[in-house]
CSV table of C-alpha atoms in Angstrom, one decimal:
chain,number,residue,atom,x,y,z
A,1111,ASN,CA,48.2,-15.1,1.0
A,1112,LYS,CA,45.8,-16.9,-1.3
A,1113,ARG,CA,44.8,-20.6,-1.2
A,1114,CYS,CA,43.4,-22.1,-4.4
A,1115,TRP,CA,42.0,-25.5,-5.0
A,1116,TYR,CA,42.8,-26.1,-8.7
A,1117,LEU,CA,45.5,-25.3,-11.2
A,1118,LEU,CA,43.1,-23.1,-13.2
A,1119,ASN,CA,42.4,-21.0,-10.1
A,1120,TYR,CA,46.2,-20.7,-9.6
A,1121,ASN,CA,46.8,-19.5,-13.1
A,1122,ASN,CA,43.8,-17.1,-12.9
A,1123,LEU,CA,45.3,-15.5,-9.8
A,1124,LYS,CA,48.7,-15.2,-11.5
A,1125,ASN,CA,47.1,-13.6,-14.5
A,1126,GLU,CA,45.4,-11.0,-12.2
A,1127,GLY,CA,48.9,-10.0,-11.0
A,1128,ILE,CA,49.0,-11.8,-7.7
A,1129,ASP,CA,52.5,-12.7,-6.6
A,1130,SER,CA,52.9,-16.5,-7.2
A,1131,LYS,CA,54.9,-16.8,-4.0
A,1132,THR,CA,51.7,-16.0,-2.1
A,1133,ILE,CA,49.5,-18.5,-4.0
A,1134,PHE,CA,49.3,-22.1,-2.7
A,1135,LEU,CA,47.8,-24.9,-4.7
A,1136,THR,CA,46.2,-27.4,-2.2
A,1137,GLY,CA,43.3,-29.2,-3.9
A,1138,ASN,CA,39.8,-29.4,-2.5
A,1139,THR,CA,39.2,-30.8,1.0
A,1140,ILE,CA,36.1,-32.5,-0.3
A,1141,VAL,CA,38.4,-35.2,-1.7
A,1142,ASP,CA,39.9,-35.6,1.7
A,1143,ALA,CA,36.5,-36.1,3.3
A,1144,LEU,CA,35.4,-38.5,0.6
A,1145,GLU,CA,38.5,-40.7,1.0
A,1146,TRP,CA,38.0,-40.7,4.8
A,1147,GLY,CA,34.3,-41.7,4.3
A,1148,VAL,CA,35.1,-44.5,1.9
A,1149,LYS,CA,37.7,-46.0,4.3
A,1150,LYS,CA,35.2,-45.7,7.2
A,1151,ILE,CA,32.5,-47.5,5.2
A,1152,GLU,CA,34.8,-50.3,4.0
A,1153,LYS,CA,35.5,-51.2,7.6
A,1154,ASN,CA,31.8,-51.8,8.2
A,1155,LYS,CA,30.4,-52.4,4.7
A,1156,ASP,CA,27.8,-55.0,5.8
A,1157,LYS,CA,26.1,-52.4,8.0
A,1158,VAL,CA,25.6,-50.0,5.1
A,1159,GLU,CA,24.5,-52.8,2.8
A,1160,ARG,CA,21.7,-53.8,5.2
A,1161,ARG,CA,20.0,-50.5,4.8
A,1162,ASP,CA,16.7,-50.6,2.9
A,1163,LEU,CA,17.9,-48.8,-0.2
A,1164,PHE,CA,20.8,-51.1,-0.8
A,1165,ARG,CA,18.6,-54.2,-0.3
A,1166,ARG,CA,16.5,-52.9,-3.2
A,1167,LEU,CA,19.4,-52.7,-5.6
A,1168,ASN,CA,19.8,-55.3,-8.3
A,1169,SER,CA,23.5,-56.3,-8.5
A,1170,SER,CA,23.0,-57.7,-12.0
A,1171,LYS,CA,22.0,-54.3,-13.4
A,1172,LYS,CA,24.2,-51.3,-14.1
A,1173,LEU,CA,23.5,-48.6,-11.5
A,1174,ILE,CA,23.0,-45.0,-12.7
A,1175,LEU,CA,23.0,-42.5,-9.8
A,1176,VAL,CA,21.1,-39.3,-10.5
A,1177,THR,CA,21.0,-36.0,-8.5
A,1178,MET,CA,19.4,-32.8,-9.5
A,1179,HIS,CA,18.5,-29.9,-7.2
A,1180,ARG,CA,19.8,-26.6,-8.5
A,1181,ARG,CA,17.4,-23.7,-8.7
A,1182,GLU,CA,18.2,-22.8,-12.3
A,1183,SER,CA,17.0,-26.4,-13.2
A,1184,PHE,CA,13.5,-25.8,-11.9
A,1185,GLY,CA,10.7,-25.8,-14.4
A,1186,GLU,CA,11.3,-27.2,-18.0
A,1187,ASP,CA,14.9,-28.3,-17.4
A,1188,ILE,CA,14.0,-30.8,-14.7
A,1189,LYS,CA,11.0,-32.1,-16.7
A,1190,ASN,CA,13.4,-32.6,-19.7
A,1191,VAL,CA,15.8,-34.6,-17.5
A,1192,CYS,CA,13.0,-36.7,-16.1
A,1193,LEU,CA,11.7,-37.4,-19.6
A,1194,ALA,CA,15.2,-38.5,-20.6
A,1195,LEU,CA,15.5,-40.8,-17.6
A,1196,LYS,CA,12.1,-42.3,-18.4
A,1197,ILE,CA,13.1,-43.1,-22.0
A,1198,VAL,CA,16.5,-44.5,-20.9
A,1199,ALA,CA,14.9,-46.7,-18.2
A,1200,GLU,CA,12.3,-48.1,-20.7
A,1201,LYS,CA,14.9,-48.7,-23.4
A,1202,TYR,CA,17.7,-50.2,-21.2
A,1203,LYS,CA,16.1,-52.9,-18.9
A,1204,ASP,CA,19.6,-53.9,-17.7
A,1205,VAL,CA,20.0,-50.6,-15.8
A,1206,GLN,CA,18.7,-49.4,-12.5
A,1207,ILE,CA,18.4,-45.7,-11.9
A,1208,VAL,CA,18.5,-44.4,-8.4
A,1209,TYR,CA,17.5,-40.8,-7.7
A,1210,PRO,CA,17.6,-39.4,-4.1
A,1211,VAL,CA,15.0,-36.6,-4.6
A,1212,HIS,CA,15.5,-33.2,-3.0
A,1213,LEU,CA,12.7,-32.1,-0.7
A,1214,ASN,CA,12.0,-28.9,-2.5
A,1215,PRO,CA,8.5,-29.2,-4.1
A,1216,ASN,CA,9.8,-27.6,-7.3
A,1217,VAL,CA,11.9,-30.8,-7.6
A,1218,ARG,CA,9.7,-33.5,-6.1
A,1219,LYS,CA,6.5,-32.6,-8.0
A,1220,PRO,CA,7.8,-33.1,-11.6
A,1221,VAL,CA,10.0,-36.0,-10.6
A,1222,TYR,CA,7.2,-38.0,-9.0
A,1223,GLU,CA,4.7,-37.1,-11.7
A,1224,ILE,CA,7.0,-38.3,-14.5
A,1225,ILE,CA,9.1,-41.2,-13.3
A,1226,SER,CA,7.6,-42.6,-10.0
A,1227,ASP,CA,5.9,-45.6,-11.7
A,1228,ILE,CA,8.8,-47.0,-13.6
A,1229,ASP,CA,10.1,-50.4,-12.4
A,1230,ASN,CA,13.8,-49.8,-12.8
A,1231,ILE,CA,13.8,-46.3,-11.3
A,1232,ILE,CA,14.1,-46.0,-7.5
A,1233,LEU,CA,13.2,-42.7,-6.0
A,1234,THR,CA,14.3,-42.2,-2.5
A,1235,SER,CA,14.5,-39.4,0.1
A,1236,PRO,CA,17.8,-37.5,0.5
A,1237,LEU,CA,20.5,-39.7,1.9
A,1238,ASP,CA,23.0,-39.3,4.7
A,1239,TYR,CA,26.5,-38.8,3.5
A,1240,GLU,CA,27.7,-42.3,4.3
A,1241,SER,CA,24.9,-43.9,2.2
A,1242,PHE,CA,25.4,-41.4,-0.6
A,1243,ILE,CA,29.2,-42.1,-0.8
A,1244,TRP,CA,28.4,-45.8,-1.0
A,1245,LEU,CA,25.9,-45.3,-3.7
A,1246,MET,CA,28.4,-43.3,-5.7
A,1247,TYR,CA,30.9,-46.1,-5.1
A,1248,LYS,CA,28.5,-48.8,-6.4
A,1249,SER,CA,27.3,-46.8,-9.4
A,1250,TYR,CA,28.3,-47.4,-13.1
A,1251,PHE,CA,28.2,-43.7,-13.7
A,1252,ILE,CA,26.6,-40.5,-12.3
A,1253,VAL,CA,24.2,-38.0,-13.8
A,1254,THR,CA,24.2,-34.8,-11.8
A,1255,ASP,CA,23.9,-31.0,-11.7
A,1256,SER,CA,25.9,-31.0,-8.4
A,1257,GLY,CA,29.2,-29.2,-8.3
A,1258,GLY,CA,30.3,-31.3,-5.3
A,1259,VAL,CA,29.5,-34.6,-7.0
A,1260,GLN,CA,31.5,-33.5,-10.0
A,1261,GLU,CA,34.5,-33.1,-7.7
A,1262,GLU,CA,34.0,-36.3,-5.8
A,1263,ALA,CA,33.3,-38.7,-8.7
A,1264,PRO,CA,36.8,-38.8,-10.2
A,1265,THR,CA,38.2,-40.2,-7.0
A,1266,LEU,CA,35.8,-43.1,-7.2
A,1267,LYS,CA,36.7,-43.6,-10.9
A,1268,LYS,CA,33.1,-42.7,-12.1
A,1269,PRO,CA,32.3,-41.0,-15.4
A,1270,VAL,CA,29.9,-38.0,-15.0
A,1271,ILE,CA,27.1,-36.7,-17.2
A,1272,VAL,CA,26.6,-33.0,-16.1
A,1273,ILE,CA,23.0,-31.9,-16.6
A,1274,ARG,CA,23.6,-28.2,-16.7
A,1275,LYS,CA,24.1,-25.6,-19.4
A,1276,HIS,CA,27.3,-24.4,-17.9
A,1277,THR,CA,29.7,-25.7,-15.2
A,1278,GLU,CA,32.5,-24.1,-13.2
A,1279,ARG,CA,34.2,-27.5,-12.9
A,1280,THR,CA,35.8,-27.3,-16.4
A,1281,GLU,CA,38.8,-29.3,-15.5
A,1282,SER,CA,37.0,-32.7,-15.6
A,1283,VAL,CA,35.2,-31.7,-18.8
A,1284,LYS,CA,38.5,-30.9,-20.5
A,1285,MET,CA,40.0,-34.2,-19.3
A,1286,GLY,CA,37.1,-36.0,-20.9
A,1287,ILE,CA,36.0,-37.7,-17.6
A,1288,SER,CA,32.8,-35.7,-17.4
A,1289,LYS,CA,30.5,-34.5,-20.2
A,1290,LEU,CA,28.4,-31.3,-20.2
A,1291,ALA,CA,25.1,-32.7,-21.6
A,1292,GLY,CA,23.0,-29.6,-21.1
A,1293,THR,CA,19.3,-29.9,-20.1
A,1294,GLU,CA,17.6,-30.9,-23.4
A,1295,THR,CA,16.1,-34.4,-23.4
A,1296,ASN,CA,17.7,-35.6,-26.6
A,1297,SER,CA,21.2,-34.5,-25.5
A,1298,ILE,CA,20.9,-36.1,-22.1
A,1299,MET,CA,19.6,-39.4,-23.7
A,1300,SER,CA,22.5,-39.4,-26.2
A,1301,SER,CA,25.1,-38.8,-23.5
A,1302,ILE,CA,23.7,-41.6,-21.4
A,1303,SER,CA,23.4,-44.0,-24.3
A,1304,ASP,CA,27.0,-43.4,-25.3
A,1305,LEU,CA,28.1,-44.7,-22.0
A,1306,LEU,CA,25.7,-47.7,-22.0
A,1307,ASP,CA,26.2,-48.7,-25.7
A,1308,SER,CA,30.0,-48.6,-26.0
A,1309,ASP,CA,32.5,-50.2,-23.6
A,1310,ASN,CA,35.3,-48.2,-25.3
A,1311,PHE,CA,33.5,-44.9,-24.8
A,1312,TYR,CA,32.9,-45.8,-21.2
A,1313,LYS,CA,36.5,-46.8,-20.5
A,1314,LYS,CA,37.8,-43.5,-22.0
A,1315,MET,CA,35.7,-41.6,-19.5
A,1316,ILE,CA,36.9,-43.5,-16.5
A,1317,PRO,CA,39.1,-41.0,-14.5
A,1318,VAL,CA,42.8,-42.0,-13.9
A,1319,ALA,CA,43.3,-39.0,-11.6
A,1320,ASN,CA,41.2,-36.4,-9.8
A,1321,PRO,CA,41.9,-32.9,-11.0
A,1322,TYR,CA,40.2,-31.5,-7.9
A,1323,GLY,CA,42.5,-33.0,-5.3
A,1324,ASP,CA,44.7,-35.9,-4.1
A,1325,GLY,CA,43.1,-36.4,-0.7
A,1326,LYS,CA,45.9,-34.4,1.1
A,1327,ALA,CA,44.6,-30.9,0.9
A,1328,SER,CA,43.9,-30.6,4.7
A,1329,GLY,CA,47.5,-31.4,5.5
A,1330,LYS,CA,48.8,-29.0,2.9
A,1331,ILE,CA,46.6,-26.2,4.3
A,1332,VAL,CA,47.7,-26.9,7.9
A,1333,LYS,CA,51.4,-26.8,6.8
A,1334,ILE,CA,50.9,-23.5,4.9
A,1335,ILE,CA,49.3,-21.8,7.9
A,1336,TYR,CA,51.9,-23.2,10.3
A,1337,ASN,CA,54.7,-21.9,8.2
A,1338,PHE,CA,53.1,-18.5,7.8
A,1339,PHE,CA,52.9,-18.0,11.6
A,1340,LYS,CA,56.2,-19.7,12.5
């Protein structure tokens, strides 16, 4: 038996000749975990808000969350992204960019060299999952090369700018709720500016559904396994 997360995976398996009766479409458990995390935080929101990072946020500014850590981004790509963030931060004084920086020196060195001295950019150490969920929740949109974040963001109704040349998460790109911006400075700047300059463009990118799961994947998987051994 095969378990697949997404409809595209399901169709690929069928096209490979796998019996559809042995394929189960469940969605990704990452969405289950995210929904659980959000509910947990909402019960004790004040505790999270008192953490140092959240005290530094300016509620009158649009929050852009940035993550970048993939090995293929090391070198010129990460420098291009940082340059784009620098230009955006200097142009749009009504935004605040928050970037939890990966501990790898190949990431930290160019990031701190290029954007550490800009007033409306906050660089912080990697966050615990609870804090990161809440940062996603509070963001206006997200700029990332993370596959996991691409899967989580639609549940939180956040548009995503994907700073990669290619992505395996094509479902959200096809739906228009994430945009594959590449790793060139001008392309990233343009993609970010589109979301900041046009309310209509922004609204079109707000997800109405998450193609990666409905928060019930774990229950579906348990049921499938139970029925298999029953």
